[in-house]
Amino acid sequence: MSDSPGSPDLLVRMEGIDKTFPGVHALDQARFELRPGEIHALVGENGAGKSTLMKILGGVYSKDAGRIVIKGQEVTIPNPRAAQGLGISMIHQELNLMPHLTIAQNIFIGREPRAGLPFWLNERGVNEAANKLFDLMHLKLDPRMKVSDLTVAKQQMVEIAKALSFNSSVLIMDEPTAALTDTEIAELFRIVRSLRESGVGVVHISHRLEELKQISDRITVMRDGRTIDTVNTADVTLDKIISMMVGRTIYESKPELPEKPSQDVVLEARNLNRGAVLKDVSFQLKRGEILGFAGLVGAGRTEVARAIFGADPLDSGEIYINGKKASIKSPSDAVRSGIAYLSEDRKRYGLALKMDVETNVALAAFRKFLGVLGWVNTAGTKAMATKYVEALAIKTPSISQKVQNLSGGNQQKVIIGKWLTADTDILIFDEPTRGIDVGAKSEIYRLLNDLAQQGKSIIMISSELPEVLRMSHRVIVMCEGRITGELSAAEADQERIMTYATMRSQSVIANGSENPPTPAATGV
Amino acid sequence: MTTNAAPAQTSAPRTSLLRSDAAQRFMAFGALILMFIIFSLLSPYFLTGSNISGILIATAVNGILAIGVTFVIITSGIDLSVGTVMTLTTVMMGKVVTDWGMPIPIGLLAGIVTGLAAGFVNGFLITKAKLPPFIATLGMLNVARGLSLVISNVKPIYFDENPAFNQIAMGVFIDLSRFIPGLVINNAVLILFGAAILASLILSKTVLGRYTFALGSNEEAARLSGVNVHRWKIAVYMLTGFFSALAGIVMASRINSAQPSLGQGYELDAIAAAVIGGTSLSGGEGSILGTVIGAFLISTLSNGLKILSVPPEWQIVVTGLIVWLAVWLDIIRRRK
Ligand SMILES: Nc1ncnc2c1ncn2[C@@H]1O[C@H](COP(=O)(O)OP(=O)(O)OP(=O)(O)O)[C@@H](O)[C@H]1O
Ligand SMILES: [Mg+2]
């Protein structure tokens, strides 16, 4: 290697990093370096070791072997606090917030401003500091809101605000954009670019490869725990990056849209209303159709899905399944009516993290494997799990691995496998490819097409426009709780969708805080 | 308070006042008032000065224990040892004051140190030895009970030689009997309210309180944010131990003795009081005010039933029903 270990113009240098988990050699002589004032992309397939490598730098995991040099000094990083002390802050792939605490309390947890006495909190100071931060980020959030009342996207913005608040010289972002829409991503990139100006080194992990061309200066590719190479972004094509990631040239065949769906309406929603989030939502889903739902985050797409799935109560509106009025009061009613829902927030709703891959895959279809006296046909569940582990290329040492030990993208694949086994007629996928690598993405597209061809009907909510355009027979666009447009596959293009997605209604919703501070601890 | 930009577009407004944990406190308080009305209609003795004094003093010990246990429950832990640790602290005080003839303040200090030490051991076993809180404190329940018997030689220790000792809890702080016959506010009640104010301040205004909620809400997130979760968790269990010792002081002083076989079962009343007051067993939520209301609810209930000559066995059954009701209402409220 050309630079000497003490080279002062490097912020971070990691070399010979090794890490083994039971049954998994996660990192094998991995190396990585970061210069001040650069945005450095880190890419690789699901399970390649990206998060593990960065968690070692962030003090979350300890390395088995190797050295870490920061600004010319060899260091050990035993815990997250030590990483903070070295000027490293990290946005984790999974949200790591405390839902019962407020936004500001979350951001400053562990380093709360004090008021005079050493243990005394300065609550006003916390909120003011958070507001200052939001001003810089052009973010409109009330720091006193509880985190549990925020959408996933807003929670992600809180994570970003928190990482920025450290004023670190190294900022690690593990898939920060996965839950964000284009406008928020643009805002994030603006912030990141200004950090680069001021000499911060930024590590950016993402599966949205188009993004990397826009934002990164250099790209490091990992595969199977090894660092393949680091290249200048300007010097390579995306195809080149992909082939480095997967170790061969895959060429992505654009799958043909399945044939025209039939005209049978399997699901119809009429005038769904719920508070300010759903307003007169009506649409039809046909047999064998893939119906895309596009819109900005907060447009109400997830709320439509949750309403149909019985997860949130409706104020008014009717749902018809195969022409018959259905009364769906809870998710279990929905499953009985043949509806499956893959939620966007996998950690909260999608997985039994402490259980193994097999159980998770079989969970939604256990009834199929039940014998007399509730005996579970384990041969059946095993076969099923094995099938989907192969079909979706889930990277796991075995089907008895706990799901929480899988990489983020592989957890997502497990959820998809779970709903595929459920074998329901109507499938709602909310951001199905979030955090999934290129190879697996096309595999999931292929599976969705197959399902549609078999006569299943699919609602696909996605914030990635190219994905919606490529997959859908028909696209419904939402804005502020209303359906603002419907486009056939032929009519749909990015521009039209964005026009509808920003078509705000005339009546502006009252600008009051929707979440007034509770009169806590007032003597009742 | 800073009033900044209102959130322009956020998720569904899922929080309403009804769902806030203030609602549970409100309900518990309403139930307490209702209970007062019903009992005073059913019995002329209920709303007399001396009976009210009795309820107040009967709440002191359980209330202070419940305040302590509220902290660990908010961290999504549990402490089953608060009752027997309280007993152990009384035995230590008896040992120091009566058997060794040391001054009372030294005795009180010995009790408090004992409580803190028990809390430390609980916290240490939970964080470093990774025992589940239920198991760690179940062990402590027995260890403390056994030690109380060993240290006292299975005999009560009396404080008769020190008349001042009894005054700690039973001294009359405010005498209202001139206005309402029989109504006096004892020091024990004062200690309860002092403890409640102290605990409220700790919970809402200090770093320890903030981390108590943080641990219960998402411990991993706190750890990744650089919070030394082990150290703070130990601190929380020590705080609970401190309140057990405080309850021990009130207890020993009230009955003017250390009764080594007393104490078991107190933990359940303490946990019940916290839960009735809206503290969530899954962590992240709770308040001292709610716990104190819960403690008053329990003692008012058993006092009222006693006045109505309901046998004590049935009083216990009713307490159980109240816990079910409170937790069930809490679940309904959350589902809304
Ligand atoms: N705590 C753990 N216990 C066991 N195995 C683990 C653990 N964490 C990660 N692994 C394994 O280490 C490998 C690398 O995982 P890592 O999370 O670093 O992947 P990644 O590159 O971030 O993937 P993704 O793009 O899906 O997030 C995976 O095979 C994963 O299953
Ligand atoms: Mg990862």
mmCIF file of N, CA and C in Angstrom, chain A residues 309 331 335 339-353 355-369 381 384-389 391-392 394 403 406 410-424 426-429 444 447 451:
data_model
loop_
_atom_site.group_PDB
_atom_site.id
_atom_site.type_symbol
_atom_site.label_atom_id
_atom_site.label_comp_id
_atom_site.label_asym_id
_atom_site.label_seq_id
_atom_site.Cartn_x
_atom_site.Cartn_y
_atom_site.Cartn_z
ATOM 1 N N PHE A 309 -55.919 -3.655 5.347
ATOM 2 C CA PHE A 309 -55.451 -4.807 6.117
ATOM 3 C C PHE A 309 -56.088 -4.846 7.517
ATOM 4 N N PRO A 331 -56.168 -7.363 11.397
ATOM 5 C CA PRO A 331 -55.330 -8.074 10.430
ATOM 6 C C PRO A 331 -55.717 -9.550 10.288
ATOM 7 N N VAL A 335 -56.305 -11.522 6.799
ATOM 8 C CA VAL A 335 -55.621 -12.736 6.352
ATOM 9 C C VAL A 335 -56.656 -13.790 5.982
ATOM 10 N N ILE A 339 -55.878 -11.606 2.272
ATOM 11 C CA ILE A 339 -55.023 -10.438 2.030
ATOM 12 C C ILE A 339 -53.737 -10.577 2.841
ATOM 13 N N ALA A 340 -52.623 -10.338 2.203
ATOM 14 C CA ALA A 340 -51.352 -10.329 2.922
ATOM 15 C C ALA A 340 -50.755 -8.931 2.835
ATOM 16 N N TYR A 341 -50.065 -8.524 3.869
ATOM 17 C CA TYR A 341 -49.481 -7.180 3.869
ATOM 18 C C TYR A 341 -48.034 -7.232 4.350
ATOM 19 N N LEU A 342 -47.137 -6.822 3.481
ATOM 20 C CA LEU A 342 -45.736 -6.719 3.867
ATOM 21 C C LEU A 342 -45.488 -5.269 4.256
ATOM 22 N N SER A 343 -45.245 -5.043 5.541
ATOM 23 C CA SER A 343 -45.210 -3.656 5.994
ATOM 24 C C SER A 343 -43.863 -3.014 5.728
ATOM 25 N N GLU A 344 -43.870 -1.681 5.736
ATOM 26 C CA GLU A 344 -42.627 -0.975 5.424
ATOM 27 C C GLU A 344 -41.686 -0.965 6.616
ATOM 28 N N ASP A 345 -42.225 -1.182 7.809
ATOM 29 C CA ASP A 345 -41.395 -1.100 8.997
ATOM 30 C C ASP A 345 -41.149 -2.512 9.521
ATOM 31 N N ARG A 346 -40.116 -3.142 8.993
ATOM 32 C CA ARG A 346 -39.975 -4.573 9.232
ATOM 33 C C ARG A 346 -39.695 -4.893 10.682
ATOM 34 N N LYS A 347 -38.948 -4.055 11.347
ATOM 35 C CA LYS A 347 -38.558 -4.402 12.697
ATOM 36 C C LYS A 347 -39.784 -4.421 13.600
ATOM 37 N N ARG A 348 -40.700 -3.485 13.361
ATOM 38 C CA ARG A 348 -41.830 -3.350 14.265
ATOM 39 C C ARG A 348 -42.917 -4.369 13.960
ATOM 40 N N TYR A 349 -43.199 -4.603 12.675
ATOM 41 C CA TYR A 349 -44.383 -5.410 12.371
ATOM 42 C C TYR A 349 -44.084 -6.706 11.643
ATOM 43 N N GLY A 350 -42.901 -6.803 11.067
ATOM 44 C CA GLY A 350 -42.734 -7.869 10.095
ATOM 45 C C GLY A 350 -42.116 -9.161 10.579
ATOM 46 N N LEU A 351 -41.257 -9.096 11.606
ATOM 47 C CA LEU A 351 -40.443 -10.265 11.905
ATOM 48 C C LEU A 351 -40.447 -10.600 13.390
ATOM 49 N N ALA A 352 -40.323 -11.892 13.672
ATOM 50 C CA ALA A 352 -40.019 -12.308 15.031
ATOM 51 C C ALA A 352 -38.497 -12.413 15.086
ATOM 52 N N LEU A 353 -37.852 -11.311 15.470
ATOM 53 C CA LEU A 353 -36.398 -11.209 15.309
ATOM 54 C C LEU A 353 -35.624 -12.276 16.072
ATOM 55 N N MET A 355 -36.495 -15.301 16.563
ATOM 56 C CA MET A 355 -36.748 -16.663 16.113
ATOM 57 C C MET A 355 -35.985 -16.934 14.831
ATOM 58 N N ASP A 356 -35.953 -18.215 14.445
ATOM 59 C CA ASP A 356 -35.092 -18.563 13.315
ATOM 60 C C ASP A 356 -35.779 -18.298 11.969
ATOM 61 N N VAL A 357 -34.983 -18.460 10.938
ATOM 62 C CA VAL A 357 -35.449 -18.185 9.582
ATOM 63 C C VAL A 357 -36.638 -19.076 9.246
ATOM 64 N N GLU A 358 -36.527 -20.351 9.614
ATOM 65 C CA GLU A 358 -37.582 -21.306 9.269
ATOM 66 C C GLU A 358 -38.927 -20.864 9.858
ATOM 67 N N THR A 359 -38.934 -20.574 11.152
ATOM 68 C CA THR A 359 -40.186 -20.192 11.801
ATOM 69 C C THR A 359 -40.759 -18.929 11.170
ATOM 70 N N ASN A 360 -39.888 -17.972 10.882
ATOM 71 C CA ASN A 360 -40.377 -16.724 10.317
ATOM 72 C C ASN A 360 -41.000 -16.920 8.941
ATOM 73 N N VAL A 361 -40.363 -17.763 8.137
ATOM 74 C CA VAL A 361 -40.912 -17.990 6.804
ATOM 75 C C VAL A 361 -42.262 -18.691 6.916
ATOM 76 N N ALA A 362 -42.369 -19.626 7.870
ATOM 77 C CA ALA A 362 -43.590 -20.432 7.965
ATOM 78 C C ALA A 362 -44.707 -19.723 8.734
ATOM 79 N N LEU A 363 -44.361 -18.635 9.418
ATOM 80 C CA LEU A 363 -45.275 -18.014 10.387
ATOM 81 C C LEU A 363 -46.657 -17.698 9.816
ATOM 82 N N ALA A 364 -46.677 -17.142 8.608
ATOM 83 C CA ALA A 364 -47.964 -16.710 8.068
ATOM 84 C C ALA A 364 -48.748 -17.878 7.487
ATOM 85 N N ALA A 365 -48.122 -19.037 7.408
ATOM 86 C CA ALA A 365 -48.795 -20.163 6.763
ATOM 87 C C ALA A 365 -48.783 -21.398 7.654
ATOM 88 N N PHE A 366 -48.690 -21.181 8.960
ATOM 89 C CA PHE A 366 -48.559 -22.320 9.860
ATOM 90 C C PHE A 366 -49.727 -23.291 9.708
ATOM 91 N N ARG A 367 -50.893 -22.720 9.407
ATOM 92 C CA ARG A 367 -52.068 -23.584 9.299
ATOM 93 C C ARG A 367 -51.856 -24.706 8.297
ATOM 94 N N LYS A 368 -51.112 -24.361 7.239
ATOM 95 C CA LYS A 368 -50.876 -25.372 6.216
ATOM 96 C C LYS A 368 -50.042 -26.542 6.737
ATOM 97 N N PHE A 369 -49.277 -26.262 7.792
ATOM 98 C CA PHE A 369 -48.359 -27.292 8.261
ATOM 99 C C PHE A 369 -48.838 -27.959 9.545
ATOM 100 N N THR A 381 -42.313 -27.371 6.923
ATOM 101 C CA THR A 381 -41.816 -26.005 7.114
ATOM 102 C C THR A 381 -40.356 -25.904 6.686
ATOM 103 N N MET A 384 -40.190 -25.728 2.921
ATOM 104 C CA MET A 384 -40.652 -24.418 2.483
ATOM 105 C C MET A 384 -39.572 -23.359 2.698
ATOM 106 N N ALA A 385 -38.996 -23.349 3.914
ATOM 107 C CA ALA A 385 -37.971 -22.355 4.225
ATOM 108 C C ALA A 385 -36.770 -22.532 3.301
ATOM 109 N N THR A 386 -36.368 -23.761 3.111
ATOM 110 C CA THR A 386 -35.206 -24.014 2.258
ATOM 111 C C THR A 386 -35.469 -23.507 0.846
ATOM 112 N N LYS A 387 -36.688 -23.739 0.379
ATOM 113 C CA LYS A 387 -37.041 -23.307 -0.977
ATOM 114 C C LYS A 387 -36.869 -21.793 -1.124
ATOM 115 N N TYR A 388 -37.378 -21.044 -0.145
ATOM 116 C CA TYR A 388 -37.315 -19.595 -0.298
ATOM 117 C C TYR A 388 -35.926 -19.043 -0.015
ATOM 118 N N VAL A 389 -35.180 -19.706 0.859
ATOM 119 C CA VAL A 389 -33.802 -19.279 1.074
ATOM 120 C C VAL A 389 -33.043 -19.368 -0.236
ATOM 121 N N ALA A 391 -34.520 -19.519 -3.420
ATOM 122 C CA ALA A 391 -35.132 -18.677 -4.452
ATOM 123 C C ALA A 391 -34.752 -17.219 -4.267
ATOM 124 N N LEU A 392 -34.697 -16.768 -3.017
ATOM 125 C CA LEU A 392 -34.418 -15.354 -2.769
ATOM 126 C C LEU A 392 -32.951 -15.116 -2.443
ATOM 127 N N ILE A 394 -31.212 -15.908 0.157
ATOM 128 C CA ILE A 394 -31.040 -15.363 1.504
ATOM 129 C C ILE A 394 -29.714 -15.875 2.056
ATOM 130 N N VAL A 403 -33.145 -14.662 13.053
ATOM 131 C CA VAL A 403 -33.273 -13.617 12.045
ATOM 132 C C VAL A 403 -32.516 -12.352 12.432
ATOM 133 N N LEU A 406 -29.145 -11.848 10.826
ATOM 134 C CA LEU A 406 -28.966 -11.664 9.382
ATOM 135 C C LEU A 406 -28.695 -10.199 9.076
ATOM 136 N N ASN A 410 -31.075 -9.147 4.084
ATOM 137 C CA ASN A 410 -31.521 -10.533 4.162
ATOM 138 C C ASN A 410 -32.738 -10.687 5.068
ATOM 139 N N GLN A 411 -32.866 -9.832 6.072
ATOM 140 C CA GLN A 411 -34.079 -9.842 6.885
ATOM 141 C C GLN A 411 -35.283 -9.501 6.022
ATOM 142 N N GLN A 412 -35.090 -8.519 5.156
ATOM 143 C CA GLN A 412 -36.167 -8.105 4.270
ATOM 144 C C GLN A 412 -36.592 -9.262 3.362
ATOM 145 N N LYS A 413 -35.604 -10.013 2.904
ATOM 146 C CA LYS A 413 -35.935 -11.148 2.037
ATOM 147 C C LYS A 413 -36.738 -12.194 2.801
ATOM 148 N N VAL A 414 -36.434 -12.365 4.088
ATOM 149 C CA VAL A 414 -37.174 -13.342 4.886
ATOM 150 C C VAL A 414 -38.655 -12.954 4.950
ATOM 151 N N ILE A 415 -38.921 -11.647 5.100
ATOM 152 C CA ILE A 415 -40.324 -11.220 5.159
ATOM 153 C C ILE A 415 -41.023 -11.509 3.847
ATOM 154 N N ILE A 416 -40.316 -11.264 2.764
ATOM 155 C CA ILE A 416 -40.946 -11.524 1.463
ATOM 156 C C ILE A 416 -41.260 -13.010 1.355
ATOM 157 N N GLY A 417 -40.312 -13.834 1.764
ATOM 158 C CA GLY A 417 -40.541 -15.280 1.744
ATOM 159 C C GLY A 417 -41.756 -15.654 2.566
ATOM 160 N N LYS A 418 -41.872 -14.998 3.725
ATOM 161 C CA LYS A 418 -42.990 -15.290 4.612
ATOM 162 C C LYS A 418 -44.328 -15.039 3.934
ATOM 163 N N TRP A 419 -44.452 -13.913 3.240
ATOM 164 C CA TRP A 419 -45.748 -13.620 2.623
ATOM 165 C C TRP A 419 -45.973 -14.426 1.370
ATOM 166 N N LEU A 420 -44.879 -14.860 0.741
ATOM 167 C CA LEU A 420 -45.063 -15.720 -0.423
ATOM 168 C C LEU A 420 -45.621 -17.078 -0.003
ATOM 169 N N THR A 421 -45.193 -17.580 1.163
ATOM 170 C CA THR A 421 -45.721 -18.871 1.611
ATOM 171 C C THR A 421 -47.189 -18.766 1.992
ATOM 172 N N ALA A 422 -47.624 -17.582 2.374
ATOM 173 C CA ALA A 422 -48.990 -17.448 2.859
ATOM 174 C C ALA A 422 -49.991 -17.777 1.764
ATOM 175 N N ASP A 423 -49.570 -17.614 0.511
ATOM 176 C CA ASP A 423 -50.386 -18.061 -0.607
ATOM 177 C C ASP A 423 -51.768 -17.415 -0.593
ATOM 178 N N THR A 424 -51.807 -16.095 -0.425
ATOM 179 C CA THR A 424 -53.087 -15.403 -0.435
ATOM 180 C C THR A 424 -53.324 -14.829 -1.822
ATOM 181 N N ILE A 426 -54.539 -11.740 -2.547
ATOM 182 C CA ILE A 426 -54.236 -10.317 -2.655
ATOM 183 C C ILE A 426 -53.004 -10.034 -1.810
ATOM 184 N N LEU A 427 -52.003 -9.455 -2.437
ATOM 185 C CA LEU A 427 -50.775 -9.167 -1.697
ATOM 186 C C LEU A 427 -50.511 -7.667 -1.754
ATOM 187 N N ILE A 428 -50.245 -7.090 -0.585
ATOM 188 C CA ILE A 428 -49.886 -5.679 -0.553
ATOM 189 C C ILE A 428 -48.423 -5.594 -0.135
ATOM 190 N N PHE A 429 -47.607 -5.053 -0.998
ATOM 191 C CA PHE A 429 -46.187 -4.915 -0.680
ATOM 192 C C PHE A 429 -45.859 -3.441 -0.469
ATOM 193 N N ILE A 444 -36.795 -10.484 -6.997
ATOM 194 C CA ILE A 444 -38.112 -10.167 -6.421
ATOM 195 C C ILE A 444 -39.076 -9.691 -7.500
ATOM 196 N N LEU A 447 -40.353 -12.706 -9.160
ATOM 197 C CA LEU A 447 -41.348 -13.403 -8.345
ATOM 198 C C LEU A 447 -42.703 -12.696 -8.375
ATOM 199 N N LEU A 451 -46.230 -14.248 -9.682
ATOM 200 C CA LEU A 451 -47.452 -14.272 -8.882
ATOM 201 C C LEU A 451 -48.620 -13.682 -9.660
#
